[in-house]
């Protein structure tokens, strides 16, 4: 009887274990969980015919978890078989079978074997407490061929050892492309033998911007010289190849060229002198499209191509102001001579000419979506960053595209409450938002979708001072990107993914990775309620552990327990935190509310904000939260080239005499104060009466903090039209581009 019961218990345990999802990221395409388990030994016996390079990486990854022994295949616990006759597109395919006695990997290529080993590594790491891995069969391959991470080493530099660590992080989660941003206004980071002044002059700057951009403060400390020698470049490329990762170099052109022009000013439209930029942003001085410039760039690319075996060479192409070109006699003559429409046509001419050279070397170019301006070069691929439209346009014209929209894939954005996060560029891109991204735009049909190569996240380093901060910004968001790129993400089951992420933290802890713990912090969301608004609190942990206060004091374990959204009937400050076993486990979150008669009312927008700055949608403008000008992520709406037309429905006639709202100015980031504002009222939402109008001068005098006396009003509808500054004028960063308009709370008193 006892033995029968024991056998039944063991079978039941095995079945329960098998019903749970595997604790791995990215989740495989096909998983079959079987009865039984592979017991994790103290010493794992490896077959003596395993591919050497990949196996050594596997051993190194698990060297603190387990010991290894080499033996004949018949006696081994980990064996490998190469599948014959590899079909096209199956380079990353693998089969992994775990039985109670053995782990068997099959693949067509060593790359597939390497990817399988990442799965095996995670199984050993995540099931070591149980000392057993479930018996299973996995058939797996990624959905997307390009699964990338970018690293900017120009604003702040990272050593060869740190770049290698970065590449290891990509390998852990099965990304296969490292986009290395090597040149920009603030620094030239790659040795070019033919042009030594690029690193002698362009790899250093006299000081660096520090703190928030709006502060316009500098550290007064020389930065550099910092660059990679060609031998170091070769070393990194080899290191990445051993991990089956392609390194794609980026050499910026025609814009973001100040570091290069500092070394060789004759390549500009004006005489200079120039120096590497000490602040962030976009600058008017760019490469002039004259023959000596193309000779220079071709010589640079010649050396770059010899160093990097990647199919694609990234040539930038983004944020190129046309101010200098408009003023340059040579440029204007070139436009006439080649029957170009305008300066955008000149940009297309520039990119076409560079592409022709790169193609002659057997390579292809890829660039940011501005390379679409004036017409896309014949064989160019597009990296779509300003949104998804660049990728859509490329795919519809049968050009390949990599999707990397800022709203989902910019890891220099905040990932938690900006008040408790280190200073970041702006935006708000939490883990769940990254996980929700689908790289295939719905606007594409099946044939067009085949031109979407994949997905990439970007890490710009303006506010990233050291490698610990690099780690903080990419983890755990890298895990969400990994599963999106693999094609197995399921936003409907985000909580299940979140649990797998948390289980990965013990591995990162062991590696001493400084990952963000925002996932543990309290997340607050303003929601409409019968009385106006309420504040909904949540955490990845048990919500019964949330404590909060309404009087501005810090919560303790004795504070009010959160059970339902907290009503906000008037102006107050809510502080919240998560406690476990009587101990504070999260940062203390704080939210101040300024309640007015518009708070929580119905609001509509005629034009929607940019995806990058759309958190909360129109409701953000009447949620009782005044935006922090240092933190653009959660509490501001951003509109590029669009006016704000907001209509608020009070529900009944409401009396007020003051209307207020805020706009921002940060010209270095293309953010300009509004040109004008108009206030209207209506009782029927059809016939609106203008009650107040102000112009640019009044808005500038108020520094964007608008408080308007509109006289005694009693109305049901309020319409506020805030006019965008339009096209950025010459002499400003981003000249000739559409200005950004940032707006926060619209209130009345």
XYZ file of C-alpha atoms in Angstrom:
749
model
C 0.000 0.000 0.000
C 2.774 2.429 0.964
C 4.729 1.775 -2.239
C 1.553 2.199 -4.337
C 0.810 5.533 -2.660
C 4.416 6.687 -3.109
C 4.350 5.818 -6.815
C 1.061 7.685 -7.214
C 2.437 10.715 -5.354
C 5.557 10.812 -7.534
C 3.458 10.602 -10.716
C 1.140 13.380 -9.476
C 4.104 15.603 -8.588
C 5.598 15.026 -12.016
C 2.328 15.936 -13.732
C 1.914 19.133 -11.672
C 5.514 20.076 -12.439
C 4.914 19.416 -16.120
C 1.810 21.631 -16.230
C 3.780 24.735 -15.257
C 5.482 26.798 -17.941
C 9.217 26.434 -18.210
C 11.162 29.039 -16.328
C 13.171 30.293 -19.339
C 13.429 33.512 -21.404
C 12.750 33.769 -24.295
C 10.051 31.146 -24.132
C 10.517 28.462 -26.824
C 8.165 28.106 -29.783
C 7.139 24.516 -29.031
C 7.464 22.775 -25.675
C 6.311 19.264 -24.879
C 6.630 18.451 -21.185
C 6.919 14.744 -20.388
C 6.771 12.595 -17.294
C 9.922 12.254 -15.274
C 12.911 14.504 -14.579
C 16.597 14.764 -15.285
C 18.392 14.939 -11.944
C 20.999 17.691 -11.921
C 24.309 16.038 -11.021
C 27.265 17.556 -9.214
C 29.365 16.668 -12.263
C 27.813 16.791 -15.741
C 29.352 14.353 -18.235
C 29.840 15.959 -21.648
C 30.292 14.060 -24.876
C 33.826 14.313 -26.252
C 32.590 15.346 -29.725
C 30.688 18.518 -28.793
C 31.499 21.702 -30.788
C 34.397 23.175 -28.857
C 33.846 26.942 -28.891
C 30.147 26.851 -27.980
C 30.692 24.205 -25.305
C 33.461 26.248 -23.677
C 31.073 29.207 -23.433
C 28.465 26.923 -21.838
C 30.979 25.647 -19.291
C 32.109 29.162 -18.478
C 28.527 30.326 -17.959
C 27.766 27.498 -15.530
C 31.163 27.157 -13.883
C 29.820 28.304 -10.518
C 26.818 25.983 -10.702
C 28.268 22.646 -11.740
C 31.474 20.800 -12.641
C 32.108 19.063 -15.938
C 33.713 15.850 -17.148
C 34.438 14.765 -20.731
C 33.648 11.204 -21.792
C 32.680 9.084 -24.777
C 29.301 9.814 -26.307
C 27.816 6.509 -25.113
C 28.503 7.468 -21.486
C 27.715 11.208 -21.735
C 24.761 13.041 -20.216
C 24.920 15.905 -22.735
C 25.211 14.888 -26.380
C 24.869 16.629 -29.726
C 23.835 15.535 -33.217
C 24.118 17.705 -36.309
C 21.074 17.503 -38.558
C 21.831 16.982 -42.281
C 21.020 19.199 -45.263
C 20.209 22.526 -43.604
C 17.229 24.240 -45.280
C 17.382 28.022 -45.793
C 16.208 29.962 -42.752
C 16.941 27.153 -40.299
C 20.341 28.395 -39.129
C 19.019 29.099 -35.619
C 16.742 26.066 -35.345
C 17.365 23.483 -32.631
C 15.762 20.486 -30.965
C 16.359 19.917 -27.272
C 15.312 16.648 -25.648
C 15.679 16.078 -21.910
C 15.058 12.559 -20.663
C 15.681 11.200 -17.156
C 19.106 9.974 -18.308
C 20.309 12.408 -20.959
C 20.175 15.858 -22.601
C 20.276 15.629 -26.401
C 20.671 18.662 -28.685
C 20.140 18.569 -32.437
C 20.636 21.438 -34.885
C 21.706 22.183 -38.431
C 24.411 24.636 -37.392
C 26.693 25.495 -34.492
C 24.595 28.621 -34.050
C 21.531 26.465 -33.368
C 23.592 24.392 -30.939
C 24.719 27.569 -29.170
C 21.129 28.800 -28.794
C 20.085 25.429 -27.410
C 22.863 25.699 -24.826
C 21.385 29.014 -23.634
C 18.140 27.182 -22.930
C 20.013 24.383 -21.160
C 21.937 26.945 -19.105
C 18.731 28.582 -17.934
C 17.247 25.209 -17.036
C 20.275 24.446 -14.852
C 20.238 27.934 -13.297
C 16.517 28.116 -12.642
C 15.878 24.552 -11.490
C 18.960 24.069 -9.327
C 16.893 24.407 -6.118
C 14.714 21.464 -7.169
C 17.878 19.643 -8.346
C 15.928 18.338 -11.327
C 14.901 19.493 -14.798
C 11.552 18.357 -16.223
C 11.718 15.802 -19.016
C 10.779 17.614 -22.203
C 11.147 18.084 -25.916
C 11.636 21.550 -27.420
C 11.581 22.415 -31.109
C 12.563 26.019 -31.416
C 13.733 28.846 -33.633
C 13.237 32.618 -33.570
C 10.559 34.428 -35.523
C 12.831 37.341 -36.450
C 16.270 37.197 -38.039
C 17.393 40.527 -36.498
C 17.214 40.653 -32.707
C 19.401 43.541 -31.740
C 20.711 45.836 -29.028
C 22.424 49.147 -29.681
C 25.037 50.870 -27.540
C 26.090 54.501 -27.823
C 29.745 54.891 -26.814
C 30.061 58.488 -28.047
C 28.272 60.501 -25.363
C 29.908 58.288 -22.733
C 32.591 55.706 -23.437
C 32.699 52.071 -22.291
C 35.806 49.909 -22.203
C 36.472 46.830 -24.303
C 35.858 44.649 -21.236
C 32.497 46.363 -20.659
C 31.487 46.013 -24.316
C 32.281 42.301 -24.060
C 30.065 42.047 -20.973
C 27.314 43.746 -22.945
C 27.706 41.183 -25.721
C 27.472 38.385 -23.152
C 24.148 39.777 -21.947
C 22.845 39.644 -25.510
C 24.031 36.050 -25.879
C 22.329 34.999 -22.622
C 18.947 35.996 -23.994
C 19.499 34.891 -27.612
C 19.875 38.278 -29.266
C 22.072 38.067 -32.332
C 22.960 41.635 -33.365
C 25.092 44.237 -31.594
C 24.709 47.725 -33.091
C 27.816 49.713 -32.098
C 27.285 53.480 -32.357
C 30.863 54.671 -32.856
C 30.728 58.280 -34.077
C 28.695 61.339 -33.160
C 28.938 65.047 -32.351
C 30.316 64.341 -28.876
C 33.071 61.913 -29.816
C 34.730 59.815 -32.521
C 35.492 56.396 -31.039
C 37.106 54.287 -33.781
C 40.718 54.458 -34.951
C 41.039 55.233 -38.667
C 44.631 54.816 -39.820
C 44.341 57.184 -42.778
C 42.914 59.993 -40.633
C 44.712 60.004 -37.255
C 43.277 63.387 -36.220
C 39.845 61.778 -35.882
C 40.992 60.214 -32.625
C 43.699 62.752 -31.745
C 41.126 65.564 -31.741
C 37.676 64.034 -32.148
C 37.867 61.500 -29.309
C 37.904 64.116 -26.528
C 35.860 67.123 -25.464
C 36.605 69.959 -23.079
C 33.672 69.175 -20.737
C 30.327 67.401 -20.554
C 26.779 68.368 -19.807
C 25.580 67.059 -16.446
C 22.203 66.757 -14.778
C 18.905 67.477 -16.481
C 19.149 69.093 -19.913
C 17.012 72.051 -18.825
C 19.617 72.946 -16.182
C 22.232 73.588 -18.915
C 25.088 72.826 -16.493
C 28.530 71.378 -17.246
C 31.157 69.558 -15.209
C 34.157 71.570 -16.434
C 36.203 68.371 -16.762
C 38.003 67.276 -19.952
C 36.584 63.995 -21.287
C 38.830 61.631 -23.227
C 40.699 60.866 -25.366
C 38.607 57.685 -25.538
C 38.517 55.418 -28.572
C 38.981 51.819 -29.700
C 42.086 50.839 -31.618
C 41.629 48.667 -34.673
C 43.144 45.745 -32.781
C 40.557 46.223 -30.028
C 37.791 46.380 -32.642
C 38.993 43.067 -34.112
C 39.061 41.544 -30.652
C 35.460 42.598 -29.937
C 34.233 41.381 -33.337
C 35.900 37.983 -32.768
C 34.437 37.797 -29.263
C 30.954 38.460 -30.653
C 31.399 35.940 -33.481
C 32.229 33.248 -30.933
C 28.802 33.982 -29.425
C 27.123 34.012 -32.856
C 26.460 37.743 -32.616
C 26.904 40.078 -35.581
C 28.460 43.466 -34.842
C 26.980 46.240 -36.991
C 29.088 49.428 -36.866
C 27.537 52.871 -37.201
C 29.436 55.749 -38.787
C 27.143 58.795 -38.645
C 26.544 60.925 -41.760
C 25.702 63.486 -42.998
C 24.655 64.869 -39.598
C 26.008 64.267 -36.086
C 29.452 65.055 -37.490
C 30.964 67.684 -35.157
C 33.670 65.388 -33.767
C 34.843 64.595 -37.309
C 34.619 68.229 -38.430
C 36.686 69.256 -35.407
C 39.518 67.155 -36.830
C 38.931 67.976 -40.502
C 37.019 71.300 -40.740
C 37.473 71.423 -44.527
C 34.688 68.816 -44.787
C 32.066 71.316 -43.569
C 30.130 73.981 -45.465
C 31.701 76.726 -43.331
C 35.277 77.238 -42.204
C 34.721 76.543 -38.512
C 36.615 76.135 -36.251
C 34.683 73.309 -34.634
C 34.993 71.260 -31.473
C 33.305 68.068 -30.265
C 29.981 68.957 -28.704
C 29.889 69.364 -24.940
C 26.116 69.239 -24.689
C 23.525 66.863 -26.072
C 21.188 67.519 -28.971
C 21.449 68.239 -32.695
C 23.798 70.734 -34.348
C 23.688 72.640 -37.621
C 27.236 71.875 -38.783
C 27.171 68.674 -40.849
C 29.198 67.083 -43.636
C 29.153 69.136 -46.817
C 28.385 66.946 -49.879
C 31.505 67.834 -51.852
C 33.956 65.484 -53.515
C 36.581 65.689 -50.779
C 33.936 64.762 -48.207
C 32.935 61.676 -50.159
C 36.598 60.732 -50.596
C 37.060 61.042 -46.835
C 33.947 58.993 -46.006
C 34.798 56.301 -48.555
C 38.282 55.972 -47.086
C 36.809 55.729 -43.583
C 34.265 53.137 -44.694
C 36.995 51.176 -46.483
C 38.755 50.660 -43.146
C 35.479 50.019 -41.304
C 34.438 47.351 -43.806
C 37.766 45.579 -43.363
C 37.186 45.453 -39.601
C 33.534 44.389 -39.580
C 32.322 41.391 -41.622
C 28.638 42.298 -41.129
C 26.340 42.330 -44.147
C 25.050 45.777 -43.141
C 26.986 48.954 -42.401
C 24.948 51.554 -40.508
C 25.439 55.047 -41.919
C 23.170 56.981 -39.528
C 21.299 59.467 -41.693
C 19.193 60.873 -38.861
C 18.627 64.389 -37.565
C 20.541 66.224 -40.286
C 19.648 69.935 -40.177
C 19.627 71.551 -43.602
C 20.568 75.046 -42.356
C 24.159 75.012 -43.633
C 23.177 73.383 -46.924
C 20.649 76.157 -47.565
C 23.345 78.779 -47.056
C 26.072 76.917 -48.978
C 26.745 77.960 -52.587
C 28.226 74.546 -53.417
C 25.161 72.739 -52.052
C 22.741 74.966 -53.928
C 24.697 74.473 -57.142
C 24.658 70.698 -56.560
C 20.878 70.785 -56.145
C 20.490 72.626 -59.459
C 23.054 70.513 -61.305
C 21.365 67.235 -60.322
C 17.777 68.515 -60.665
C 17.101 67.840 -56.998
C 13.897 69.156 -55.511
C 15.422 70.669 -52.370
C 17.782 69.955 -49.470
C 15.872 66.759 -48.674
C 16.674 65.663 -52.204
C 20.301 66.524 -51.463
C 20.198 64.215 -48.431
C 18.917 61.427 -50.696
C 21.731 62.203 -53.170
C 24.235 61.926 -50.307
C 22.877 58.563 -49.131
C 22.639 57.181 -52.676
C 26.271 58.024 -53.311
C 27.430 56.385 -50.081
C 25.299 53.325 -50.787
C 26.854 52.904 -54.222
C 30.303 52.772 -52.636
C 29.251 50.361 -49.859
C 27.528 48.096 -52.391
C 30.725 48.060 -54.472
C 32.409 46.454 -51.466
C 29.789 43.700 -51.307
C 27.916 45.217 -48.384
C 24.588 46.954 -47.777
C 23.657 50.092 -45.891
C 21.102 50.510 -43.161
C 20.141 53.874 -41.708
C 17.665 55.599 -39.435
C 14.329 56.357 -41.070
C 15.338 59.875 -42.157
C 17.204 58.210 -45.038
C 13.739 58.001 -46.589
C 13.865 61.788 -47.097
C 13.924 62.632 -50.783
C 13.725 58.982 -51.808
C 15.270 55.787 -50.485
C 18.508 54.443 -51.924
C 17.974 51.318 -54.086
C 19.247 48.609 -51.702
C 19.055 50.379 -48.360
C 17.404 48.978 -45.253
C 15.636 51.251 -42.782
C 15.860 51.304 -39.003
C 12.514 52.782 -37.965
C 12.977 54.860 -34.782
C 10.693 57.913 -34.974
C 7.706 55.573 -34.950
C 6.537 52.708 -37.122
C 5.833 54.721 -40.277
C 9.406 54.511 -41.579
C 9.301 50.725 -41.372
C 5.882 50.619 -43.004
C 7.011 52.837 -45.872
C 10.158 50.768 -46.392
C 8.341 47.431 -46.340
C 5.648 48.628 -48.728
C 8.372 49.639 -51.172
C 10.047 46.223 -50.738
C 12.940 47.416 -48.602
C 13.960 45.617 -45.438
C 13.332 47.308 -42.107
C 14.288 46.834 -38.471
C 11.664 48.108 -36.054
C 13.004 50.166 -33.158
C 10.334 52.780 -32.335
C 11.187 55.070 -29.454
C 7.877 54.438 -27.680
C 8.772 50.768 -27.098
C 12.458 50.285 -27.803
C 14.376 53.214 -26.320
C 16.007 51.960 -23.159
C 17.338 55.419 -22.249
C 13.749 56.218 -21.214
C 12.492 55.851 -17.661
C 11.305 52.364 -16.748
C 9.785 53.184 -13.358
C 8.401 56.202 -11.555
C 10.680 59.054 -12.692
C 10.697 60.435 -9.151
C 12.527 57.352 -7.880
C 14.648 56.641 -10.967
C 18.099 57.937 -11.936
C 18.114 60.874 -14.338
C 17.183 59.662 -17.826
C 16.560 61.098 -21.273
C 12.781 61.201 -20.861
C 9.885 59.117 -22.060
C 8.373 56.258 -20.083
C 9.023 52.723 -21.301
C 8.340 50.216 -18.521
C 8.840 46.472 -18.849
C 5.222 45.725 -19.740
C 5.271 48.274 -22.566
C 8.369 46.701 -24.137
C 6.707 43.292 -23.795
C 3.530 44.529 -25.507
C 5.301 45.471 -28.740
C 4.563 43.655 -31.983
C 7.250 44.375 -34.627
C 4.869 43.597 -37.495
C 2.730 46.716 -38.094
C -0.935 45.939 -38.662
C -0.840 48.100 -41.809
C 1.269 45.477 -43.625
C -0.091 42.469 -45.466
C 1.600 39.076 -45.273
C 3.889 39.715 -48.247
C 4.966 43.132 -46.978
C 5.525 41.780 -43.461
C 8.322 39.584 -44.805
C 10.411 42.753 -45.178
C 10.435 43.321 -41.413
C 13.836 41.894 -40.486
C 13.209 42.147 -36.792
C 13.404 44.335 -33.720
C 16.079 46.250 -31.832
C 16.312 48.336 -28.669
C 18.586 51.353 -28.426
C 20.621 52.654 -25.514
C 21.730 56.257 -25.956
C 24.252 57.330 -23.353
C 23.712 61.039 -22.684
C 22.716 60.304 -19.092
C 24.565 57.018 -18.633
C 27.801 57.826 -16.851
C 29.155 54.325 -16.198
C 28.592 50.665 -16.993
C 26.586 50.040 -13.820
C 24.041 52.459 -15.237
C 24.130 50.593 -18.568
C 23.164 47.438 -16.688
C 20.410 49.286 -14.855
C 18.848 50.620 -18.052
C 18.859 47.366 -20.035
C 17.775 44.955 -17.292
C 15.176 43.593 -17.084
C 13.858 45.226 -20.282
C 16.341 43.194 -22.345
C 14.363 40.089 -21.357
C 11.136 41.535 -22.770
C 12.921 42.489 -25.988
C 14.308 38.967 -26.193
C 10.882 37.342 -26.072
C 9.399 39.894 -28.507
C 12.206 39.162 -30.972
C 11.846 35.420 -30.524
C 8.161 35.773 -31.378
C 6.708 34.117 -28.269
C 5.652 37.168 -26.255
C 2.039 37.205 -25.139
C 0.951 40.524 -23.583
C -2.268 38.902 -22.330
C -0.125 36.751 -20.028
C 2.247 39.503 -18.944
C 2.067 38.506 -15.265
C 3.343 35.030 -16.102
C 6.254 36.607 -17.982
C 6.874 38.951 -15.057
C 7.199 35.951 -12.728
C 9.801 34.428 -15.056
C 11.669 37.747 -15.051
C 11.760 37.861 -11.262
C 13.111 34.314 -11.179
C 15.979 35.488 -13.432
C 17.066 38.053 -10.853
C 18.924 35.486 -8.779
C 21.125 34.776 -11.817
C 21.790 38.499 -12.284
C 22.520 38.797 -8.556
C 25.132 36.093 -8.843
C 26.661 37.953 -11.800
C 26.621 41.175 -9.736
C 24.514 42.928 -12.378
C 23.018 46.243 -11.271
C 19.523 45.635 -12.674
C 16.529 47.920 -12.109
C 14.176 46.800 -9.361
C 11.343 49.015 -10.596
C 9.252 45.876 -10.999
C 9.009 45.696 -7.186
C 8.058 49.336 -6.719
C 4.547 50.624 -6.416
C 2.999 51.581 -9.729
C 0.336 54.253 -9.600
C -2.350 54.908 -12.166
C -4.982 57.660 -12.106
C -8.421 56.398 -13.079
C -11.819 58.126 -13.406
C -14.208 57.640 -10.506
C -17.714 58.760 -9.597
C -16.253 61.582 -7.548
C -13.609 62.641 -10.070
C -10.453 60.540 -9.897
C -8.972 57.703 -7.875
C -5.408 56.448 -7.574
C -4.915 52.763 -8.352
C -1.818 51.166 -6.821
C -0.229 47.905 -7.915
C 2.942 45.879 -7.504
C 4.370 42.682 -8.916
C 4.058 41.254 -5.414
C 1.027 40.671 -3.180
C -0.962 43.919 -3.181
C -1.917 43.268 0.457
C 1.624 44.385 1.280
C 1.013 47.939 0.028
C 0.737 50.641 2.703
C -0.119 54.279 1.993
C -0.620 57.685 3.595
C -2.572 60.807 2.580
C -0.927 63.343 4.879
C 2.498 63.538 3.228
C 4.244 61.324 5.764
C 6.216 58.247 4.756
C 4.238 55.000 5.048
C 5.137 52.404 7.660
C 3.942 48.865 8.192
C 1.232 50.330 10.460
C -0.089 52.669 7.740
C -3.362 52.091 5.903
C -3.431 48.823 3.919
C -4.253 49.292 0.244
C -7.370 47.399 -0.804
C -9.132 49.530 -3.426
C -8.265 52.572 -5.563
C -7.812 55.597 -3.303
C -10.311 58.390 -3.899
C -8.773 61.820 -4.541
C -11.547 64.337 -3.767
C -9.201 67.290 -3.265
C -5.565 68.298 -3.542
C -3.346 65.960 -1.508
C -0.179 63.849 -1.594
C -0.283 60.050 -1.625
C 2.801 58.160 -0.508
C 2.969 54.389 -0.841
C 5.377 51.493 -0.363
C 5.480 47.709 -0.332
C 6.178 45.806 2.906
C 6.895 42.115 3.378
C 7.242 40.423 6.773
C 7.223 43.852 8.365
C 10.145 45.073 6.266
C 10.155 47.818 3.629
C 10.869 46.129 0.272
C 10.336 48.931 -2.256
C 11.175 52.558 -2.802
C 8.660 55.015 -1.371
C 6.477 56.347 -4.173
C 5.054 59.838 -3.912
C 2.344 61.502 -5.979
C 1.055 65.016 -5.466
C -2.427 65.854 -6.771
C -3.706 69.328 -7.646
C -7.447 68.976 -8.103
C -9.449 71.526 -10.106
C -12.907 71.573 -11.624
C -11.642 69.801 -14.770
C -10.077 66.905 -12.855
C -11.503 63.571 -13.933
C -13.950 65.084 -16.391
C -14.461 63.785 -19.923
C -11.859 65.027 -22.400
C -11.283 64.529 -26.121
C -8.302 65.426 -28.324
C -8.589 66.203 -32.024
C -4.998 65.062 -32.651
C -3.256 62.365 -30.668
C 0.178 62.738 -29.039
C 3.317 60.975 -30.222
C 3.609 57.380 -29.051
C 6.816 58.254 -27.201
C 4.988 60.721 -24.987
C 1.419 59.473 -24.784
C 1.253 57.765 -21.388
C -2.340 57.918 -20.159
C -3.600 59.523 -23.361
C -5.889 62.553 -23.199
C -6.788 61.729 -19.586
C -3.242 62.832 -18.616
C -4.378 66.440 -19.174
C -7.104 66.246 -16.497
C -5.640 63.680 -14.052
C -4.753 66.178 -11.308
C -0.973 65.798 -11.780
C 1.174 68.820 -12.640
C 4.049 67.726 -14.873
C 7.659 67.901 -13.733
C 9.673 69.743 -16.437
C 12.671 67.501 -15.687
C 10.705 64.313 -16.315
C 8.813 64.084 -19.582
C 7.845 60.444 -19.261
C 4.576 60.012 -17.430
C 2.910 63.361 -16.829
C 3.278 65.257 -20.097
C 1.842 64.688 -23.546
C 4.197 65.412 -26.465
C 3.030 66.485 -29.927
C 5.491 66.814 -32.820
C 4.305 69.280 -35.440
C 0.735 69.142 -34.113
C -1.497 71.581 -32.248
C -3.346 70.563 -29.111
C -7.120 70.916 -29.386
C -8.706 69.622 -26.192
C -12.405 69.717 -25.372
C -13.477 69.119 -21.772
C -17.052 68.166 -20.868
C -17.885 69.263 -17.309
C -21.100 67.234 -17.386
C -23.113 70.231 -16.253
C -22.773 73.988 -16.215
C -19.744 74.887 -14.119
C -18.503 78.244 -12.907
C -14.856 79.336 -13.119
C -12.768 82.431 -13.805
C -9.243 81.073 -14.391
C -7.826 78.590 -16.914
C -4.316 77.198 -16.513
C -1.955 74.858 -18.343
C 1.806 74.416 -18.776
C 3.998 74.042 -21.841
C 7.745 73.409 -22.004
C 10.779 74.908 -23.685
C 13.899 72.815 -24.287
C 15.244 73.874 -27.666
C 18.142 71.439 -27.562
C 15.542 68.646 -27.659
C 13.437 70.486 -30.290
C 10.814 71.392 -27.669
C 9.441 74.900 -28.176
C 6.891 76.976 -26.335
C 3.482 77.277 -27.946
C 2.944 79.977 -30.566
C -0.485 80.920 -29.249
C -3.409 79.714 -27.157
C -7.163 80.222 -27.432
C -9.874 79.469 -24.882
C -13.469 78.771 -25.932
C -16.674 77.903 -24.061
C -19.934 76.290 -25.210
C -23.169 74.973 -23.781
C -23.974 72.627 -26.689
C -20.505 71.492 -27.949
C -21.380 72.969 -31.342
C -21.274 76.728 -30.970
C -18.058 77.769 -29.239
C -17.367 81.316 -28.079
C -13.786 82.646 -27.886
C -13.208 84.118 -24.423
C -9.422 84.514 -24.325
C -6.485 84.542 -26.719
C -2.774 84.971 -26.040
C 0.216 85.100 -28.365
C 3.812 83.982 -28.411
C 5.160 86.930 -26.435
C 2.798 86.419 -23.493
C 3.580 82.688 -23.423
C 7.308 83.402 -23.444
C 6.987 86.011 -20.685
C 5.145 83.446 -18.568
C 7.865 80.864 -19.405
C 5.143 78.464 -20.466
C 3.313 78.464 -17.112
C 0.025 79.881 -18.293
C -2.558 81.307 -15.868
C -5.365 83.152 -17.624
C -8.071 85.275 -16.063
C -11.080 84.641 -18.289
C -13.732 86.481 -16.274
C -16.745 84.845 -14.676
C -17.823 81.858 -16.784
C -20.619 79.354 -16.341
C -20.531 76.713 -19.078
C -20.700 72.998 -19.839
C -17.846 72.697 -22.342
C -14.351 74.164 -22.407
C -12.136 74.039 -25.502
C -8.440 74.873 -25.343
C -6.395 75.224 -28.541
C -2.639 75.412 -28.000
C -0.740 76.134 -31.219
C 2.492 74.293 -32.005
C 5.523 76.462 -32.845
C 5.589 74.776 -36.274
C 8.839 74.395 -38.217
C 11.933 75.055 -36.130
C 13.643 78.205 -37.451
C 17.249 78.401 -38.630
C 19.849 78.796 -35.918
C 18.131 76.331 -33.602
C 18.844 72.636 -33.055
C 16.661 70.665 -35.430
C 16.152 73.620 -37.809
C 13.614 72.849 -40.574
C 12.144 69.990 -38.546
C 8.764 69.926 -36.817
C 8.851 71.358 -33.308
C 7.687 69.437 -30.287
C 4.897 70.851 -28.109
C 4.650 69.463 -24.578
C 1.528 70.132 -22.518
C 0.405 68.979 -19.105
C -2.606 69.616 -16.861
C -5.456 71.788 -18.152
C -7.285 73.120 -15.105
C -9.832 75.746 -14.104
C -10.507 77.576 -10.857
